[in-house]
Every structure is written in C-alpha cells, then in structure tokens.
Amino acid sequence: MRRIGIAVLAVVFLAVAGCATRPADPDLARQFDEINDPWEPVNRGIFAFNGVLDAAVVKPLAVGYRFITPQFVRTGVSNFFENLRTPMYLANDLMQADGAKACDSLRRLLVNTTIGVGGLFDPASHWDIPKKDNDFGRTLAVWGVERGPYFVRPFFGASTIRDAAGWGVDLFLIPTDYLILDQPEIYWSKAALYNISEREQAIEFIENLQRSSTDMYVTVRSLYLQNRTKEIAAARGEKSAPGYAFEFDTDD
Amino acid sequence: MKKIGVFLIVLMLSFGAAASDPAIKFVQDLADEIIAKVLTNSESTDKRLKSFRQTFVSAVDLPGVGKFVLGTYWKKATPAEQQEFLKVFTDFTTKTWADRFGLYNGQQIVFSGSRNAGQNQLYVDSQIQNNPPSEVIWRLKRDADSYKIIDIIVEGVSMAMTYRNEYMAFLQTRGGRVGDLTRELAQKSAEFKFTTH
C-alpha cells in the first residue's frame, strides 16, 4: 500500500513539475537532444537537495576526515575499498567479455588481498597492473541498452536511467557486503566512510568547479555525460575522439 | 565525478615520446614551459599568474574557443558584445586553468602519438601516469607554421564542450543576452580565489 502511495506521489510530482521543452533554434534543439534531460526541473530539485546535504554534512565530514588522518591512512582506506569492489569490476569485465581486463582485475584482487594485506596496500599497481574500474551501467551499454534520460539520484548524484539501474545491480556484486548485511551499524558505517573517503579526494576539484561555473547543475551534467561516453567507448574497445566539429572557421 | 577531479588535479611532467612529431613537440614544450614558469616557480601568485597568462594566451586559440562556446548566440551578439565577451572569457578561463594546473602533483605525461582530425586539425594523445592513468587529448589546429590549442579533453571531458553546454544553457534562460553572461563571468572572475596549499 505504502509503495503504491509513493509511486503515485512520484508520478504526480513529475506531472506537476513538468518537463523541459525542446527549443525551436536548430543549434539549441540539437544540444537538447544530445543531453536528453526531459526531467530537468525535477532533477534540478534533487540536485539542489544533494547540494545542501553536501555543504551541511558530507563536505564538512570530508574536511574533518582529512584533518584528523595522515595521508598514508587515507590511501590505505581508499585501497581497502577499491579492493572490496574489485570482484564487482571483475564480474563486469567478464559480462563484457573483456578477457584482458578480467585478467587484470583478478590479478589485482589476488595480489592486493594477499601481499597487500587484505587490500590496505596496492602492490599490484607497482607491478604494472594499474587500477581499472568497471560497472554494470557500462555492461548494459555494451549489451546495446540505450542510456535513457539523464537522472540525478537523491544522495548519490549524477546518473542516467541505464547507469542508475546498473548501479543498483553493482550493489549486489560486492561479495563482502553479504558478510555484514545482518549488521546494519557496520554496513552503514562502511558505506559512510567509503563516501567520505571519495569526497575527500575531490575537495579541491569541486571547489575549482564551484568558483568557475555559472551553473553547477549544467556543468556537472556535462562532465558526467562526456566522461561516461568516453568510458563506454573504451568498454566497447573504441578509440575515443570528441565527435563534434569546430565549425566556426568555415561559418562566416 | 571524483575521478575527473583527480585527472584534472594531477598535471604534468612531459616525458619521452617521439619529439620528432612537431605537434607532439609543440604540446610537450608548452607543458615544460608551464611547469618551469608556473608550477615549480616560487614567485608570488600574481607574478606566476602573469607568466601563465602569457603562455596560455599565446598557445590556446581563445578567440576561436570563445566563439565556439557561445554557439548560436555568437552571431546574435553585436561586434562590441563579442569583443567584450572574448576579453572577459580570456581573463576568466586563464584564471580557472591556472588554478587547475596549480593543483599539480608531479606525475609524468607520456605522449603516444598524433592523429588527423580533419579540417586542418589534429589530436595529440597523451596519458598522465597517475593511478589509474588518465587520458588527455590535445586538440590542435595548424596555424601558419605552428599550432594553436583549440581544446583539451581530459578523460573524455572537453573544455570547449563543457563551456558551450554551460553558456548556452545560461543564455537560453536570459533571452540570449550575451552582455548578461559577460557581466556574470566578470563578476566571478573578480571574486576568483586560488586554491591554497
């Protein structure tokens, strides 16, 4: 009953907030189609909510975390989480039939779990098996699923319909999470520390963006979509090259 | 998001590669110059910004990029508005990128080759040797007997495309008034604070 209520509420919310309208100008219309963000008004609302949460809670925690820990501890924490996620990368490498990448992920997992003391250290990188991530959103793309509209996830930020679905699947591909599933305090502490650790590494970059952007919503959307296009091209084994032309030399 | 951050934050020591390719040599020399003048230099922020500006403005086709980022609105602006926009855009972009280059961590940059991009343009492929390695593509156009940079693409994120998305969205909600955008950028530029270390 409650679930139906939420679904009805969501539909009403979408209907009330309305959709973005396609501009008449051909240049703007092309950009509108490429970006594919029909739920922009709703997405902006969620983005604003995430921004408030970040400024009030997540960023202060990240800054505090940096203040109280030395760099080698933070590197260890980041390595540890990376190692826990490697089985998920491996699963996606395999589903994308990328043998070379799967081999690298497996070697990283074995080397870093053993010699790297449970993943706290990253000796694999020193032996020329650099980090490579992967996710089910990319797997879906390799399988031919279209990306669908841009979508800002509450709490977790920029995504698309396909990538958000993929992200949901990836949560089930991290085997160690099953060990702590019945201990919510540990599970959520782990999740919190992971997100704070990730946020800490982006402090300067996000500040630079905030100082330079006239509209963070548009900037983040642009960065996310361009970066994903590149990652998906790489997953398909294509050489990435920006697909737009600088036409201004011949225009006038 | 974080990843792109790391990619942009870490720049760059030029290294190895086929310096016989003139396009690669152009980018490599530019990187060396930025490191020498800006990153490993202990002068005041003002002085370093000044020498960065000199290098950046002569190497990057900022008038061309500025025109591109306004898209359909460029032609709708008056020549005076266009000139004023280019002036402010040059100033602001220089500051933003000086700050990004300033977040330097000492990784090496390895050039792997250049590719034709049509229309008298080419890409120079490079990789910053951080972990994981990040891909940086320099988009150049031939300019007499030298080159000009028209875009820097870090892990798929194009500088020119990002500005274009942002500014066209801005102008769309402001009735296409380029003067409004210029004022907004001038204000952000005046307030710009550099990252402290």
Short mmCIF file of C-alpha atoms in Angstrom, two decimals, chain B:
data_model
loop_
_atom_site.label_atom_id
_atom_site.label_comp_id
_atom_site.label_asym_id
_atom_site.label_seq_id
_atom_site.Cartn_x
_atom_site.Cartn_y
_atom_site.Cartn_z
CA MET B 1 32.88 12.93 -10.54
CA LYS B 2 35.75 12.28 -8.22
CA LYS B 3 37.71 10.60 -10.96
CA ILE B 4 37.58 13.53 -13.32
CA GLY B 5 38.76 15.62 -10.40
CA VAL B 6 41.78 13.51 -9.86
CA PHE B 7 42.53 13.59 -13.58
CA LEU B 8 42.43 17.34 -13.71
CA ILE B 9 44.19 17.86 -10.43
CA VAL B 10 47.28 15.93 -11.45
CA LEU B 11 49.34 17.57 -14.10
CA MET B 12 52.17 17.01 -15.59
CA LEU B 13 55.81 16.42 -16.42
CA SER B 14 56.46 15.92 -20.08
CA PHE B 15 58.45 12.86 -20.81
CA GLY B 16 59.92 10.66 -23.51
CA ALA B 17 57.90 10.11 -26.70
CA ALA B 18 58.50 10.99 -30.28
CA ALA B 19 59.67 14.58 -30.10
CA SER B 20 60.24 14.36 -33.84
CA ASP B 21 56.50 14.85 -34.41
CA PRO B 22 56.14 18.66 -34.49
CA ALA B 23 52.62 18.58 -32.99
CA ILE B 24 53.78 16.48 -30.05
CA LYS B 25 56.80 18.71 -29.62
CA PHE B 26 54.51 21.75 -29.50
CA VAL B 27 52.43 20.33 -26.65
CA GLN B 28 55.47 18.97 -24.84
CA ASP B 29 57.25 22.34 -24.97
CA LEU B 30 54.11 24.04 -23.71
CA ALA B 31 53.88 21.64 -20.76
CA ASP B 32 57.56 22.17 -19.96
CA GLU B 33 57.11 25.92 -20.11
CA ILE B 34 54.11 25.88 -17.77
CA ILE B 35 56.00 23.73 -15.28
CA ALA B 36 59.06 25.97 -15.35
CA LYS B 37 57.22 29.28 -15.26
CA VAL B 38 54.33 28.46 -13.00
CA LEU B 39 54.43 25.23 -11.11
CA THR B 40 57.99 24.91 -9.91
CA ASN B 41 58.47 28.62 -9.51
CA SER B 42 58.45 30.25 -6.08
CA GLU B 43 57.41 33.77 -7.13
CA SER B 44 54.20 35.40 -5.87
CA THR B 45 50.81 34.20 -7.13
CA ASP B 46 50.36 37.43 -9.10
CA LYS B 47 53.66 37.05 -10.92
CA ARG B 48 53.10 33.39 -11.68
CA LEU B 49 49.59 34.09 -12.91
CA LYS B 50 51.02 36.75 -15.21
CA SER B 51 53.55 34.40 -16.78
CA PHE B 52 50.95 31.63 -17.01
CA ARG B 53 48.63 34.02 -18.82
CA GLN B 54 51.35 34.89 -21.32
CA THR B 55 51.98 31.24 -22.15
CA PHE B 56 48.33 30.16 -22.08
CA VAL B 57 47.01 33.02 -24.22
CA SER B 58 49.64 32.53 -26.92
CA ALA B 59 49.23 28.73 -27.05
CA VAL B 60 45.42 28.48 -26.91
CA ASP B 61 43.11 29.88 -29.58
CA LEU B 62 40.89 31.58 -27.01
CA PRO B 63 39.07 33.79 -29.54
CA GLY B 64 38.16 30.66 -31.52
CA VAL B 65 37.10 28.74 -28.41
CA GLY B 66 35.15 31.76 -27.15
CA LYS B 67 33.23 31.91 -30.41
CA PHE B 68 32.54 28.17 -30.30
CA VAL B 69 31.26 28.18 -26.72
CA LEU B 70 28.56 30.77 -27.50
CA GLY B 71 27.16 28.54 -30.24
CA THR B 72 24.14 30.02 -31.91
CA TYR B 73 24.33 33.15 -29.72
CA TRP B 74 27.64 34.34 -31.18
CA LYS B 75 26.01 35.57 -34.38
CA LYS B 76 23.18 37.20 -32.44
CA ALA B 77 25.59 39.37 -30.43
CA THR B 78 26.81 42.77 -31.64
CA PRO B 79 30.54 43.11 -32.50
CA ALA B 80 31.03 45.19 -29.34
CA GLU B 81 29.39 42.47 -27.21
CA GLN B 82 31.52 39.83 -28.92
CA GLN B 83 34.74 41.69 -28.16
CA GLU B 84 33.78 42.36 -24.57
CA PHE B 85 32.83 38.70 -24.08
CA LEU B 86 36.14 37.46 -25.53
CA LYS B 87 38.09 39.77 -23.25
CA VAL B 88 36.32 38.57 -20.10
CA PHE B 89 36.27 34.92 -21.24
CA THR B 90 40.04 35.00 -21.83
CA ASP B 91 40.66 36.51 -18.41
CA PHE B 92 38.37 34.10 -16.57
CA THR B 93 39.46 30.94 -18.41
CA THR B 94 43.10 31.79 -17.77
CA LYS B 95 42.45 32.05 -14.02
CA THR B 96 40.42 28.84 -13.88
CA TRP B 97 43.08 26.88 -15.75
CA ALA B 98 45.96 28.42 -13.83
CA ASP B 99 44.22 27.10 -10.71
CA ARG B 100 43.77 23.64 -12.25
CA PHE B 101 47.39 23.44 -13.38
CA GLY B 102 48.40 24.72 -9.96
CA LEU B 103 46.93 21.61 -8.34
CA TYR B 104 49.94 19.82 -9.68
CA ASN B 105 51.23 16.58 -8.22
CA GLY B 106 54.28 15.78 -10.30
CA GLN B 107 53.04 12.87 -12.42
CA GLN B 108 54.72 12.26 -15.72
CA ILE B 109 52.94 12.78 -19.01
CA VAL B 110 53.65 10.35 -21.82
CA PHE B 111 52.81 11.22 -25.42
CA SER B 112 51.71 8.32 -27.58
CA GLY B 113 51.18 9.95 -30.96
CA SER B 114 49.10 12.30 -33.04
CA ARG B 115 46.07 11.71 -35.28
CA ASN B 116 44.46 13.70 -38.03
CA ALA B 117 41.16 15.30 -37.02
CA GLY B 118 40.23 16.75 -40.42
CA GLN B 119 39.73 20.43 -41.29
CA ASN B 120 43.39 21.23 -40.70
CA GLN B 121 43.08 19.89 -37.14
CA LEU B 122 44.75 17.09 -35.24
CA TYR B 123 44.72 15.32 -31.90
CA VAL B 124 47.79 14.70 -29.78
CA ASP B 125 47.24 11.70 -27.49
CA SER B 126 48.83 11.63 -24.08
CA GLN B 127 48.50 9.87 -20.78
CA ILE B 128 49.17 11.17 -17.30
CA GLN B 129 50.91 8.46 -15.32
CA ASN B 130 48.82 8.57 -12.18
CA ASN B 131 46.88 5.60 -10.90
CA PRO B 132 44.73 4.80 -12.78
CA PRO B 133 46.39 6.52 -15.76
CA SER B 134 44.28 9.29 -17.26
CA GLU B 135 43.88 10.09 -20.89
CA VAL B 136 44.45 13.67 -22.09
CA ILE B 137 43.82 14.55 -25.72
CA TRP B 138 45.07 17.89 -27.04
CA ARG B 139 43.11 19.16 -30.00
CA LEU B 140 45.21 21.43 -32.21
CA LYS B 141 44.70 23.42 -35.35
CA ARG B 142 47.51 24.30 -37.72
CA ASP B 143 48.35 27.98 -37.54
CA ALA B 144 50.83 29.15 -40.20
CA ASP B 145 53.94 27.12 -39.35
CA SER B 146 52.94 26.43 -35.77
CA TYR B 147 49.89 25.21 -33.83
CA LYS B 148 47.18 26.52 -31.56
CA ILE B 149 45.32 24.50 -28.96
CA ILE B 150 41.58 24.55 -29.53
CA ASP B 151 40.58 22.03 -26.87
CA ILE B 152 41.90 19.94 -24.00
CA ILE B 153 39.98 16.71 -23.43
CA VAL B 154 40.61 15.05 -20.07
CA GLU B 155 39.08 11.58 -19.66
CA GLY B 156 36.53 12.37 -22.32
CA VAL B 157 35.64 15.77 -20.86
CA SER B 158 36.22 18.55 -23.36
CA MET B 159 36.99 22.01 -22.05
CA ALA B 160 35.28 23.68 -25.02
CA MET B 161 32.20 21.44 -24.92
CA THR B 162 31.71 21.93 -21.19
CA TYR B 163 31.82 25.72 -21.50
CA ARG B 164 29.50 25.55 -24.50
CA ASN B 165 26.91 23.46 -22.62
CA GLU B 166 27.10 25.81 -19.68
CA TYR B 167 26.97 29.13 -21.53
CA MET B 168 24.28 28.12 -23.98
CA ALA B 169 22.12 26.98 -21.06
CA PHE B 170 22.78 30.28 -19.30
CA LEU B 171 21.89 32.33 -22.37
CA GLN B 172 18.79 30.29 -23.04
CA THR B 173 17.30 31.40 -19.73
CA ARG B 174 18.43 35.03 -20.21
CA GLY B 175 16.83 35.67 -23.56
CA GLY B 176 20.20 35.23 -25.30
CA ARG B 177 21.69 38.43 -23.89
CA VAL B 178 25.46 37.89 -24.20
CA GLY B 179 26.04 41.05 -22.14
CA ASP B 180 24.43 39.33 -19.14
CA LEU B 181 26.81 36.37 -19.46
CA THR B 182 29.81 38.69 -19.80
CA ARG B 183 28.81 40.54 -16.62
CA GLU B 184 28.33 37.26 -14.74
CA LEU B 185 31.76 35.99 -15.82
CA ALA B 186 33.43 39.31 -15.00
CA GLN B 187 31.99 39.12 -11.50
CA LYS B 188 33.08 35.52 -10.97
CA SER B 189 36.49 36.40 -12.31
CA ALA B 190 36.84 39.32 -9.88
CA GLU B 191 35.84 37.08 -6.96
CA PHE B 192 38.05 34.17 -8.05
CA LYS B 193 40.23 32.80 -5.25
CA PHE B 194 43.10 30.47 -5.98
CA THR B 195 43.44 27.13 -4.24
CA THR B 196 45.87 27.39 -1.36
CA HIS B 197 48.18 24.56 -0.44
#
